[in-house]
CSV table of C-alpha atoms in Angstrom, one decimal:
chain,number,residue,atom,x,y,z
H,1,UNK,CA,0.2,0.2,0.0
H,2,UNK,CA,1.2,3.2,-0.8
H,3,UNK,CA,0.3,6.5,0.9
H,4,UNK,CA,1.0,10.1,0.6
H,5,UNK,CA,4.3,11.0,1.8
H,6,UNK,CA,4.3,13.9,4.5
H,7,UNK,CA,7.7,14.5,5.7
H,8,UNK,CA,7.9,11.2,8.1
H,9,UNK,CA,4.1,11.4,8.8
H,10,UNK,CA,0.8,10.9,7.2
H,11,UNK,CA,-2.6,12.5,7.8
H,12,UNK,CA,-5.7,10.3,8.3
H,13,UNK,CA,-9.3,10.6,8.5
H,14,UNK,CA,-11.8,8.4,10.7
H,15,UNK,CA,-15.5,8.3,9.5
H,16,UNK,CA,-18.4,9.3,11.5
H,17,UNK,CA,-18.4,6.0,13.0
H,18,UNK,CA,-8.5,-3.9,-2.4
H,19,UNK,CA,-6.5,-3.8,-4.7
H,20,UNK,CA,-6.3,-7.7,-5.4
H,21,UNK,CA,-3.7,-9.7,-7.3
H,22,UNK,CA,-6.1,-11.7,-9.4
H,23,UNK,CA,-5.1,-14.5,-11.8
H,24,UNK,CA,-5.7,-14.1,-15.6
H,25,UNK,CA,-8.5,-16.5,-15.7
H,26,UNK,CA,-10.5,-14.9,-13.1
H,27,UNK,CA,-10.1,-11.4,-14.9
H,28,UNK,CA,-11.2,-13.3,-18.1
H,29,UNK,CA,-14.5,-14.7,-16.3
H,30,UNK,CA,-15.2,-11.2,-15.0
H,31,UNK,CA,-14.7,-9.8,-18.5
H,32,UNK,CA,-16.9,-12.4,-20.4
H,33,UNK,CA,-19.8,-11.9,-17.5
H,34,UNK,CA,-19.6,-8.0,-18.1
H,35,UNK,CA,-19.8,-8.6,-22.0
H,36,UNK,CA,-22.8,-11.2,-21.6
H,37,UNK,CA,-24.9,-8.3,-19.9
H,38,UNK,CA,-27.5,-7.2,-22.3
H,39,UNK,CA,-29.3,-3.8,-22.4
H,40,UNK,CA,-32.4,-5.3,-20.8
H,41,UNK,CA,-30.2,-7.0,-18.2
H,42,UNK,CA,-28.6,-3.6,-17.4
H,43,UNK,CA,-32.3,-2.3,-16.4
H,44,UNK,CA,-32.9,-5.0,-13.9
H,45,UNK,CA,-29.6,-4.3,-12.4
H,46,UNK,CA,-31.2,-1.5,-10.7
H,47,UNK,CA,-34.7,-2.6,-10.1
H,48,UNK,CA,-34.8,-3.6,-6.3
H,49,UNK,CA,-38.5,-4.0,-6.0
H,50,UNK,CA,-37.9,-7.8,-5.6
H,51,UNK,CA,-35.6,-7.0,-2.6
H,52,UNK,CA,-38.4,-5.7,-0.5
H,53,UNK,CA,-40.7,-8.7,-0.6
H,54,UNK,CA,-41.1,-11.6,1.5
H,55,UNK,CA,-38.1,-14.0,1.6
H,56,UNK,CA,-38.3,-17.5,-0.1
H,57,UNK,CA,-37.3,-19.1,3.2
H,58,UNK,CA,-38.4,-18.5,6.9
H,59,UNK,CA,-35.9,-17.8,9.4
H,60,UNK,CA,-35.5,-20.4,12.1
H,61,UNK,CA,-36.9,-19.3,15.5
H,62,UNK,CA,-34.4,-17.9,17.9
H,63,UNK,CA,-32.9,-20.6,20.2
H,64,UNK,CA,-31.2,-20.7,23.4
H,65,UNK,CA,-29.2,-17.5,24.1
H,66,UNK,CA,-26.0,-19.2,24.6
H,67,UNK,CA,-26.0,-20.2,21.0
H,68,UNK,CA,-24.8,-18.3,17.9
H,69,UNK,CA,-28.2,-17.8,16.4
H,70,UNK,CA,-28.5,-17.2,12.6
H,71,UNK,CA,-30.8,-17.8,9.7
H,72,UNK,CA,-29.4,-20.3,7.3
H,73,UNK,CA,-29.8,-20.9,3.7
H,74,UNK,CA,-31.5,-24.3,3.3
H,75,UNK,CA,-29.2,-27.4,4.0
H,76,UNK,CA,-26.4,-25.1,5.0
H,77,UNK,CA,-24.5,-25.1,8.3
H,78,UNK,CA,-22.3,-22.1,9.0
H,79,UNK,CA,-19.6,-21.8,11.5
H,80,UNK,CA,-17.8,-18.8,12.9
H,81,UNK,CA,-14.5,-19.7,11.2
H,82,UNK,CA,-15.7,-20.4,7.7
H,83,UNK,CA,-14.9,-17.8,4.8
H,84,UNK,CA,-18.4,-16.9,4.0
H,85,UNK,CA,-20.5,-13.8,3.0
H,86,UNK,CA,-22.6,-12.9,6.3
H,87,UNK,CA,-25.1,-10.9,4.3
H,88,UNK,CA,-26.2,-14.0,2.7
H,89,UNK,CA,-27.0,-15.9,5.7
H,90,UNK,CA,-30.0,-13.9,6.7
H,91,UNK,CA,-32.4,-15.4,4.0
H,92,UNK,CA,-32.4,-16.6,0.5
H,93,UNK,CA,-33.8,-13.5,-1.1
H,94,UNK,CA,-34.1,-13.3,-4.8
H,95,UNK,CA,-32.1,-10.4,-6.3
H,96,UNK,CA,-30.4,-9.1,-9.5
H,97,UNK,CA,-26.9,-10.0,-9.6
H,98,UNK,CA,-24.5,-6.7,-10.2
H,99,UNK,CA,-20.9,-7.3,-11.1
H,100,UNK,CA,-18.8,-5.1,-8.5
H,101,UNK,CA,-15.3,-4.0,-9.1
H,102,UNK,CA,-12.6,-5.5,-6.8
H,103,UNK,CA,-9.9,-2.9,-7.1
H,104,UNK,CA,-9.6,0.9,-8.2
H,105,UNK,CA,-8.1,1.8,-11.5
H,106,UNK,CA,-4.1,2.0,-11.7
H,107,UNK,CA,-2.9,5.4,-11.0
H,108,UNK,CA,-2.0,7.5,-14.3
H,109,UNK,CA,0.9,9.4,-12.3
H,110,UNK,CA,3.1,8.9,-9.6
H,111,UNK,CA,1.9,10.2,-6.2
H,112,UNK,CA,3.3,13.4,-5.1
H,113,UNK,CA,4.9,13.7,-1.6
H,114,UNK,CA,3.9,16.8,0.3
H,115,UNK,CA,4.6,18.4,3.7
H,116,UNK,CA,1.9,17.9,6.1
H,117,UNK,CA,3.3,20.4,8.6
H,118,UNK,CA,3.9,23.0,6.1
H,119,UNK,CA,-0.1,22.8,5.2
H,120,UNK,CA,-1.5,22.6,8.8
H,121,UNK,CA,1.1,24.4,11.2
H,122,UNK,CA,-0.9,27.7,10.8
H,123,UNK,CA,-4.2,26.0,11.9
H,124,UNK,CA,-3.7,25.0,15.5
H,125,UNK,CA,-7.0,24.8,17.3
H,126,UNK,CA,-9.0,25.5,14.1
H,127,UNK,CA,-11.9,23.5,12.7
H,128,UNK,CA,-10.1,21.4,10.0
H,129,UNK,CA,-13.4,21.3,7.8
H,130,UNK,CA,-12.7,25.1,7.1
H,131,UNK,CA,-9.1,24.3,6.1
H,132,UNK,CA,-8.4,24.0,2.2
H,133,UNK,CA,-6.1,21.1,1.8
H,134,UNK,CA,-4.4,19.9,-1.4
H,135,UNK,CA,-6.2,17.1,-3.0
H,136,UNK,CA,-3.3,14.7,-2.3
H,137,UNK,CA,-4.7,14.4,1.4
H,138,UNK,CA,-8.1,13.1,0.0
H,139,UNK,CA,-9.3,9.5,-0.5
H,140,UNK,CA,-11.6,9.2,-3.9
H,141,UNK,CA,-14.9,9.2,-1.8
H,142,UNK,CA,-17.0,12.0,-0.4
H,143,UNK,CA,-18.5,12.3,3.1
H,144,UNK,CA,-21.8,11.5,1.5
H,145,UNK,CA,-20.2,8.1,0.4
H,146,UNK,CA,-18.6,7.7,3.8
H,147,UNK,CA,-22.1,7.8,5.5
H,148,UNK,CA,-23.1,4.9,3.5
H,149,UNK,CA,-20.0,2.7,4.7
H,150,UNK,CA,-21.9,2.5,8.0
H,151,UNK,CA,-24.3,0.1,6.2
H,152,UNK,CA,-21.7,-2.3,5.0
H,153,UNK,CA,-22.8,-5.0,7.7
H,154,UNK,CA,-26.6,-4.2,7.1
H,155,UNK,CA,-27.3,-7.9,7.3
H,156,UNK,CA,-27.2,-7.6,11.0
H,157,UNK,CA,-30.2,-5.4,10.8
H,158,UNK,CA,-32.0,-8.0,8.6
H,159,UNK,CA,-31.2,-10.5,11.4
H,160,UNK,CA,-32.4,-8.0,14.0
H,161,UNK,CA,-35.6,-7.7,12.1
H,162,UNK,CA,-36.3,-11.4,12.0
H,163,UNK,CA,-35.5,-12.0,15.5
H,164,UNK,CA,-38.0,-9.2,16.7
H,165,UNK,CA,-40.5,-10.6,14.1
H,166,UNK,CA,-40.5,-13.7,15.8
H,167,UNK,CA,-40.8,-12.4,19.2
H,168,UNK,CA,-37.1,-12.3,20.4
H,169,UNK,CA,-36.7,-8.7,21.5
H,170,UNK,CA,-33.5,-9.3,23.4
H,171,UNK,CA,-31.7,-10.6,20.1
H,172,UNK,CA,-33.0,-7.8,18.3
H,173,UNK,CA,-31.3,-5.2,20.4
H,174,UNK,CA,-28.2,-7.4,20.7
H,175,UNK,CA,-27.8,-7.2,16.7
H,176,UNK,CA,-28.7,-3.4,16.6
H,177,UNK,CA,-26.0,-2.9,19.1
H,178,UNK,CA,-23.4,-5.1,17.0
H,179,UNK,CA,-24.3,-3.0,14.0
H,180,UNK,CA,-23.8,0.4,15.9
H,181,UNK,CA,-20.2,-1.0,16.6
H,182,UNK,CA,-19.6,-2.4,13.1
H,183,UNK,CA,-19.6,0.9,11.4
H,184,UNK,CA,-16.2,1.7,13.0
H,185,UNK,CA,-14.4,-1.4,11.3
H,186,UNK,CA,-13.6,0.3,8.2
H,187,UNK,CA,-11.9,3.3,9.9
H,188,UNK,CA,-8.5,1.2,10.5
H,189,UNK,CA,-5.6,2.4,8.5
H,190,UNK,CA,-7.7,5.1,6.6
H,191,UNK,CA,-4.8,7.5,5.9
H,192,UNK,CA,-6.7,10.2,3.9
H,193,UNK,CA,-9.8,12.3,4.4
H,194,UNK,CA,-12.9,12.1,2.1
H,195,UNK,CA,-14.1,15.1,-0.1
H,196,UNK,CA,-16.2,17.6,1.7
H,197,UNK,CA,-19.4,17.5,-0.5
H,198,UNK,CA,-20.7,20.7,-2.3
H,199,UNK,CA,-23.9,22.4,-1.1
H,200,UNK,CA,-26.7,20.2,-2.6
H,201,UNK,CA,-24.2,17.5,-3.6
H,202,UNK,CA,-26.0,14.1,-3.4
H,203,UNK,CA,-25.3,10.4,-3.4
H,204,UNK,CA,-27.3,7.1,-4.3
H,205,UNK,CA,-26.4,3.6,-3.4
H,206,UNK,CA,-28.6,0.8,-4.7
H,207,UNK,CA,-27.4,-2.7,-3.8
H,208,UNK,CA,-29.9,-5.5,-4.5
H,209,UNK,CA,-27.7,-8.2,-3.1
H,210,UNK,CA,-27.9,-6.4,0.4
H,211,UNK,CA,-31.5,-5.5,0.0
H,212,UNK,CA,-30.7,-1.5,0.7
H,213,UNK,CA,-31.2,1.6,-1.0
H,214,UNK,CA,-29.4,4.5,0.3
H,215,UNK,CA,-29.4,8.2,-0.4
H,216,UNK,CA,-27.8,11.1,1.1
H,217,UNK,CA,-27.5,14.9,0.4
H,218,UNK,CA,-25.5,18.0,1.9
H,219,UNK,CA,-28.5,19.7,3.2
H,220,UNK,CA,-26.4,22.7,4.9
H,221,UNK,CA,-23.0,24.4,4.5
H,222,UNK,CA,-22.9,26.4,7.7
H,223,UNK,CA,-23.1,24.3,9.9
H,224,UNK,CA,-21.9,21.6,7.7
H,225,UNK,CA,-24.8,18.8,7.7
H,226,UNK,CA,-25.3,15.7,5.7
H,227,UNK,CA,-28.6,13.9,5.9
H,228,UNK,CA,-29.0,10.4,4.7
H,229,UNK,CA,-31.9,7.7,4.5
H,230,UNK,CA,-31.8,4.1,3.9
H,231,UNK,CA,-34.5,1.5,3.3
H,232,UNK,CA,-33.7,-2.2,4.1
H,233,UNK,CA,-35.7,-5.5,4.7
H,234,UNK,CA,-38.2,-4.5,7.2
H,235,UNK,CA,-36.1,-1.5,8.4
H,236,UNK,CA,-35.4,2.1,7.7
H,237,UNK,CA,-32.3,4.2,9.0
H,238,UNK,CA,-31.9,7.9,8.8
H,239,UNK,CA,-29.6,10.6,10.3
H,240,UNK,CA,-28.1,13.9,9.9
H,241,UNK,CA,-24.7,14.4,11.0
H,242,UNK,CA,-22.0,17.0,11.3
H,243,UNK,CA,-18.2,16.6,12.7
H,244,UNK,CA,-16.5,19.3,14.9
H,245,UNK,CA,-12.8,18.8,14.4
H,246,UNK,CA,-9.7,20.4,15.8
H,247,UNK,CA,-6.0,20.2,15.3
H,248,UNK,CA,-3.8,20.0,18.5
H,249,UNK,CA,-0.6,19.7,16.9
H,250,UNK,CA,0.0,15.9,17.4
H,251,UNK,CA,-3.5,14.9,17.3
H,252,UNK,CA,-6.8,15.6,15.8
H,253,UNK,CA,-10.1,15.3,17.7
H,254,UNK,CA,-13.2,14.5,15.9
H,255,UNK,CA,-16.6,15.1,17.7
H,256,UNK,CA,-19.8,13.7,15.9
H,257,UNK,CA,-22.8,15.7,16.3
H,258,UNK,CA,-26.3,14.2,15.4
H,259,UNK,CA,-28.7,11.2,16.2
H,260,UNK,CA,-29.0,8.2,14.1
H,261,UNK,CA,-32.4,6.5,14.0
H,262,UNK,CA,-33.3,3.0,13.1
H,263,UNK,CA,-37.1,2.1,12.8
H,264,UNK,CA,-38.4,-1.5,12.2
H,265,UNK,CA,-41.4,-2.0,10.3
H,266,UNK,CA,-43.1,-3.2,13.4
H,267,UNK,CA,-42.7,0.6,14.9
H,268,UNK,CA,-39.7,-0.5,17.3
H,269,UNK,CA,-37.3,2.5,17.3
H,270,UNK,CA,-33.7,2.6,18.4
H,271,UNK,CA,-31.6,5.8,18.4
H,272,UNK,CA,-28.0,6.6,19.4
H,273,UNK,CA,-25.1,9.1,18.7
H,274,UNK,CA,-21.5,8.3,17.7
H,275,UNK,CA,-18.6,8.4,20.0
H,276,UNK,CA,-15.6,10.7,19.9
H,277,UNK,CA,-12.6,9.8,17.2
H,278,UNK,CA,-8.9,10.9,18.0
H,279,UNK,CA,-6.0,10.6,15.8
H,280,UNK,CA,-2.5,10.3,17.3
H,281,UNK,CA,1.1,10.8,16.4
H,282,UNK,CA,0.5,13.2,13.4
H,283,UNK,CA,4.0,14.7,13.4
H,284,UNK,CA,6.1,12.0,15.2
H,285,UNK,CA,5.6,8.2,15.7
H,286,UNK,CA,3.2,5.7,14.1
H,287,UNK,CA,-0.1,7.2,13.5
H,288,UNK,CA,-3.1,5.4,14.6
H,289,UNK,CA,-6.6,6.4,15.6
H,290,UNK,CA,-9.0,5.6,18.4
H,291,UNK,CA,-12.7,5.7,19.1
H,292,UNK,CA,-13.6,6.3,22.7
H,293,UNK,CA,-16.4,7.4,24.7
H,294,UNK,CA,-19.9,6.3,25.7
H,295,UNK,CA,-22.8,5.2,23.3
H,296,UNK,CA,-26.5,5.0,24.4
H,297,UNK,CA,-28.7,3.0,22.1
H,298,UNK,CA,-32.1,4.1,23.2
H,299,UNK,CA,-35.1,1.7,22.6
H,300,UNK,CA,-38.6,2.8,22.7
H,301,UNK,CA,-39.9,-0.7,23.9
H,302,UNK,CA,-38.3,-3.4,26.4
H,303,UNK,CA,-34.7,-2.9,25.8
H,304,UNK,CA,-31.9,-0.3,25.6
H,305,UNK,CA,-28.1,-0.7,25.4
H,306,UNK,CA,-25.1,1.3,26.9
H,307,UNK,CA,-21.6,0.7,25.3
H,308,UNK,CA,-18.4,2.1,26.3
H,309,UNK,CA,-15.6,2.5,23.7
H,310,UNK,CA,-12.5,2.3,26.0
H,311,UNK,CA,-9.7,5.0,25.2
H,312,UNK,CA,-6.6,3.2,24.1
H,313,UNK,CA,-3.4,3.9,26.5
H,314,UNK,CA,0.3,3.9,25.7
H,315,UNK,CA,0.9,0.8,27.3
H,316,UNK,CA,-2.6,-0.9,26.5
H,317,UNK,CA,-2.0,-4.3,25.3
H,318,UNK,CA,-5.6,-4.7,24.5
H,319,UNK,CA,-6.7,-1.7,22.4
H,320,UNK,CA,-10.1,-0.9,20.9
H,321,UNK,CA,-12.0,-2.7,23.4
H,322,UNK,CA,-15.9,-2.3,23.6
H,323,UNK,CA,-18.0,-3.4,26.6
H,324,UNK,CA,-21.6,-2.7,27.5
H,325,UNK,CA,-25.0,-4.2,28.7
H,326,UNK,CA,-28.5,-4.7,27.4
H,327,UNK,CA,-31.1,-3.2,30.0
H,328,UNK,CA,-34.7,-3.7,30.2
H,329,UNK,CA,-37.2,-1.1,31.3
H,330,UNK,CA,-36.3,-1.8,34.9
H,331,UNK,CA,-32.8,-1.1,34.4
H,332,UNK,CA,-31.7,-4.9,35.0
H,333,UNK,CA,-28.8,-6.0,32.9
H,334,UNK,CA,-30.0,-8.8,31.0
H,335,UNK,CA,-27.0,-9.4,28.6
H,336,UNK,CA,-23.4,-8.5,28.2
H,337,UNK,CA,-21.5,-7.4,25.1
H,338,UNK,CA,-18.1,-7.3,24.6
H,339,UNK,CA,-15.6,-7.3,21.8
H,340,UNK,CA,-13.4,-4.9,19.6
H,341,UNK,CA,-14.5,-2.2,17.3
H,342,UNK,CA,-12.3,-3.3,14.6
H,343,UNK,CA,-12.7,-7.1,14.7
H,344,UNK,CA,-15.9,-8.6,16.4
H,345,UNK,CA,-18.6,-8.6,19.1
H,346,UNK,CA,-19.8,-11.2,21.3
H,347,UNK,CA,-22.6,-11.6,24.0
H,348,UNK,CA,-23.3,-13.5,27.0
H,349,UNK,CA,-26.4,-13.8,29.4
H,350,UNK,CA,-26.8,-11.8,32.4
H,351,UNK,CA,-24.3,-9.3,33.9
H,352,UNK,CA,-21.0,-10.8,33.4
H,353,UNK,CA,-17.6,-9.4,34.3
H,354,UNK,CA,-15.7,-10.2,31.1
H,355,UNK,CA,-12.0,-10.0,30.6
H,356,UNK,CA,-10.3,-9.7,27.3
H,357,UNK,CA,-9.0,-13.4,27.2
H,358,UNK,CA,-12.8,-14.2,27.3
H,359,UNK,CA,-13.6,-12.8,23.9
H,360,UNK,CA,-13.4,-15.9,22.1
H,361,UNK,CA,-14.5,-18.0,25.0
H,362,UNK,CA,-16.8,-21.0,24.4
H,363,UNK,CA,-19.3,-19.4,26.5
H,364,UNK,CA,-19.7,-16.5,24.5
H,365,UNK,CA,-21.9,-16.3,21.3
H,366,UNK,CA,-20.9,-14.4,18.2
H,367,UNK,CA,-22.8,-11.7,17.0
H,368,UNK,CA,-20.6,-9.8,14.3
H,369,UNK,CA,-17.3,-10.6,12.7
H,370,UNK,CA,-15.4,-8.1,10.6
H,371,UNK,CA,-14.9,-9.1,6.9
H,372,UNK,CA,-11.3,-9.3,6.4
H,373,UNK,CA,-9.7,-7.4,3.7
H,374,UNK,CA,-7.6,-8.8,0.9
H,375,UNK,CA,-3.8,-8.9,1.7
H,376,UNK,CA,-3.1,-6.6,-1.3
H,377,UNK,CA,-4.6,-3.5,0.0
H,378,UNK,CA,-5.2,-0.3,-2.2
H,379,UNK,CA,-3.2,2.8,-1.8
H,380,UNK,CA,-6.1,4.2,0.4
H,381,UNK,CA,-6.6,1.1,2.4
H,382,UNK,CA,-10.3,1.0,1.3
H,383,UNK,CA,-12.5,-2.1,2.2
H,384,UNK,CA,-13.9,-4.3,-0.6
H,385,UNK,CA,-17.1,-2.5,0.1
H,386,UNK,CA,-15.7,1.1,-0.1
H,387,UNK,CA,-14.3,0.3,-3.4
H,388,UNK,CA,-17.5,-0.1,-4.9
H,389,UNK,CA,-18.9,3.2,-3.6
H,390,UNK,CA,-17.5,5.5,-6.2
H,391,UNK,CA,-18.1,2.9,-9.1
H,392,UNK,CA,-20.1,3.7,-12.2
H,393,UNK,CA,-21.5,0.4,-13.2
H,394,UNK,CA,-22.6,-0.2,-16.8
H,395,UNK,CA,-25.7,2.1,-17.6
H,396,UNK,CA,-25.6,4.1,-14.2
H,397,UNK,CA,-23.9,7.2,-15.3
H,398,UNK,CA,-27.0,8.2,-17.6
H,399,UNK,CA,-29.6,7.5,-14.7
H,400,UNK,CA,-27.7,9.7,-12.1
H,401,UNK,CA,-28.8,13.4,-11.3
H,402,UNK,CA,-26.2,15.9,-12.1
H,403,UNK,CA,-25.5,16.4,-8.3
H,404,UNK,CA,-24.3,12.8,-7.5
H,405,UNK,CA,-20.9,12.4,-5.8
H,406,UNK,CA,-19.8,9.9,-8.7
H,407,UNK,CA,-19.9,12.7,-11.2
H,408,UNK,CA,-17.5,15.2,-9.1
H,409,UNK,CA,-14.7,15.6,-11.5
H,410,UNK,CA,-11.7,16.1,-9.0
H,411,UNK,CA,-13.0,12.9,-6.9
H,412,UNK,CA,-12.9,10.9,-10.3
H,413,UNK,CA,-9.4,12.4,-11.4
H,414,UNK,CA,-8.0,11.4,-8.0
H,415,UNK,CA,-9.4,7.9,-8.2
H,416,UNK,CA,-7.8,7.5,-11.7
H,417,UNK,CA,-4.5,8.8,-10.3
H,418,UNK,CA,-4.5,12.0,-12.2
H,419,UNK,CA,-3.3,13.9,-9.2
H,420,UNK,CA,-2.5,17.5,-11.0
H,421,UNK,CA,-5.8,17.6,-12.7
H,422,UNK,CA,-7.6,16.6,-9.5
H,423,UNK,CA,-5.9,19.4,-7.7
H,424,UNK,CA,-6.9,22.1,-10.4
H,425,UNK,CA,-10.5,20.8,-10.3
H,426,UNK,CA,-10.6,20.8,-6.5
H,427,UNK,CA,-9.4,24.5,-6.5
H,428,UNK,CA,-12.1,25.5,-9.1
H,429,UNK,CA,-15.0,23.8,-7.2
H,430,UNK,CA,-13.8,25.4,-3.9
H,431,UNK,CA,-14.6,28.7,-5.5
H,432,UNK,CA,-18.1,27.6,-5.7
H,433,UNK,CA,-18.0,26.2,-2.2
H,434,UNK,CA,-16.9,29.5,-0.7
H,435,UNK,CA,-20.1,30.9,-2.2
H,436,UNK,CA,-22.3,28.3,-0.6
H,437,UNK,CA,-22.9,30.3,2.7
H,438,UNK,CA,-24.0,33.3,0.8
H,439,UNK,CA,-26.5,31.1,-1.3
H,440,UNK,CA,-27.9,29.4,1.9
H,441,UNK,CA,-28.7,32.7,3.6
H,442,UNK,CA,-30.4,33.6,0.4
H,443,UNK,CA,-33.2,31.2,1.0
H,444,UNK,CA,-31.8,28.1,-0.7
H,445,UNK,CA,-33.4,24.7,0.6
H,446,UNK,CA,-32.4,21.3,0.1
H,447,UNK,CA,-34.1,19.3,-2.7
H,448,UNK,CA,-34.8,15.8,-1.1
H,449,UNK,CA,-34.7,16.6,2.7
H,450,UNK,CA,-36.9,18.9,5.1
H,451,UNK,CA,-36.0,19.7,8.8
H,452,UNK,CA,-38.5,18.4,11.2
H,453,UNK,CA,-39.3,21.6,13.2
H,454,UNK,CA,-36.8,24.7,13.8
H,455,UNK,CA,-34.1,22.5,15.1
H,456,UNK,CA,-35.1,19.1,14.3
H,457,UNK,CA,-33.6,16.2,12.1
H,458,UNK,CA,-33.7,16.5,8.5
H,459,UNK,CA,-35.9,13.7,7.0
H,460,UNK,CA,-36.1,12.3,3.5
H,461,UNK,CA,-39.4,13.6,1.9
H,462,UNK,CA,-39.6,11.2,-0.9
H,463,UNK,CA,-39.5,11.3,-4.7
H,464,UNK,CA,-35.8,10.8,-5.4
H,465,UNK,CA,-36.2,7.3,-6.6
H,466,UNK,CA,-39.4,8.1,-8.7
H,467,UNK,CA,-37.7,10.8,-10.3
H,468,UNK,CA,-34.6,8.6,-11.0
H,469,UNK,CA,-37.0,6.2,-12.9
H,470,UNK,CA,-38.4,8.7,-15.3
H,471,UNK,CA,-35.3,10.6,-15.5
H,472,UNK,CA,-36.7,13.9,-14.5
H,473,UNK,CA,-34.0,16.2,-12.8
H,474,UNK,CA,-36.0,19.5,-13.0
H,475,UNK,CA,-34.5,22.0,-10.5
H,476,UNK,CA,-31.5,19.9,-9.5
H,477,UNK,CA,-28.3,22.3,-9.9
H,478,UNK,CA,-25.3,21.5,-12.3
H,479,UNK,CA,-23.3,21.2,-9.1
H,480,UNK,CA,-19.8,20.4,-10.8
H,481,UNK,CA,-20.2,22.3,-13.9
H,482,UNK,CA,-18.7,25.8,-15.0
H,483,UNK,CA,-20.3,28.8,-13.1
H,484,UNK,CA,-20.2,32.5,-13.2
H,485,UNK,CA,-19.4,34.1,-9.9
H,486,UNK,CA,-21.6,37.2,-10.9
H,487,UNK,CA,-24.5,34.8,-11.7
H,488,UNK,CA,-27.8,35.2,-9.7
H,489,UNK,CA,-28.0,31.5,-9.9
H,490,UNK,CA,-24.3,30.3,-9.1
H,491,UNK,CA,-25.5,26.8,-8.5
H,492,UNK,CA,-26.5,26.7,-12.1
H,493,UNK,CA,-29.9,24.9,-11.7
H,494,UNK,CA,-30.9,22.7,-14.5
């Protein structure tokens, strides 16, 4: 993996929350599969209506709490150590097959070494979201796409839905807690920051194999707010988020602001907020990030959850630990959770004093295990799922609105390894970004989200997928096109 050289240091960014060496034969097979796709097949790639119907098989009822209860495909027995795709363990849903890429394009240019200290030495104590850094410090995805990374392990919510549906509210709460932790797993080794979206920029993600449709929009420039909405198999997830970040010389502290809401189709709701992320050793030593603080997952029925992300110390032999409890309405601790945010989460019945050596104990039941990356990582250390976020699959570009992050030129150039061109495009678009506050104060409103009340959460108002189906993007700005600073409509609405 190659990273940006920064005079013996690197800058990394942690989220709100694989370049594979393939054989010639596997490449030929993938190429042949792509060539066999007809125009009619391409249309079905993005039709997810089948994904939200009842499954072909019924999940087995929840068993004893001391077992790793999972819904299995017919005649298939899974173990914790098998190399499987966990999202396929929930139920045997029918869905279109989409060939996703497994690596980023090979870079056109050689990466340029730049000095981190020369860029940020004058910004001590400032909010780094307001500091314009060269494109070399970015990874080729936007913060809108970064929000979608939290849904990598969405199968946990599918399992939670099925357990609640069968009457096991405790297992539902346990899987929701595992999902809340799983969003941090992709942050390990991420050495660059995502692109800050432009006002009105959007992103869609349609994953029929996962049974999810995700959509996000930058709804405010000052303060910076990103709203997202996702529909899954029996559940909906939404949030609006912001990050307050400050640089303190040797570290960066990122404090998330906002509430994440998960609602199941039977009316049960869970809400929580993200914990603090700190990035250490920016100037000297080995750079690493740590997530720490308390996470309260509040349920509106019987169960809630309290998790503690332990802050890492210099001499800590077992870093990245997460401990917590499931509590009922009386405050009784009915189950204990433990694990590591970059690896796995387990549970045991009752209030148990768990030590790190017990993480793989035979008495503990596995809830979630991180999907391990390929040994041949990309230069940005992206996970296999993250690699697909900025991909333009066949026929997709013609269906996207002009506001979608995949069409952002500086981000696309960076992904292709055209660094000089990407930097020039980033500087051009930042001129428009500097006008965003004035545009917002003039009465600009987001296209797909509306705020609930004066200071409430931004909620999706609907209409995006219907507009996409008919190709009607009236009123959507030409976000990344040329613009005139003296124009009365600098966003260039189409």
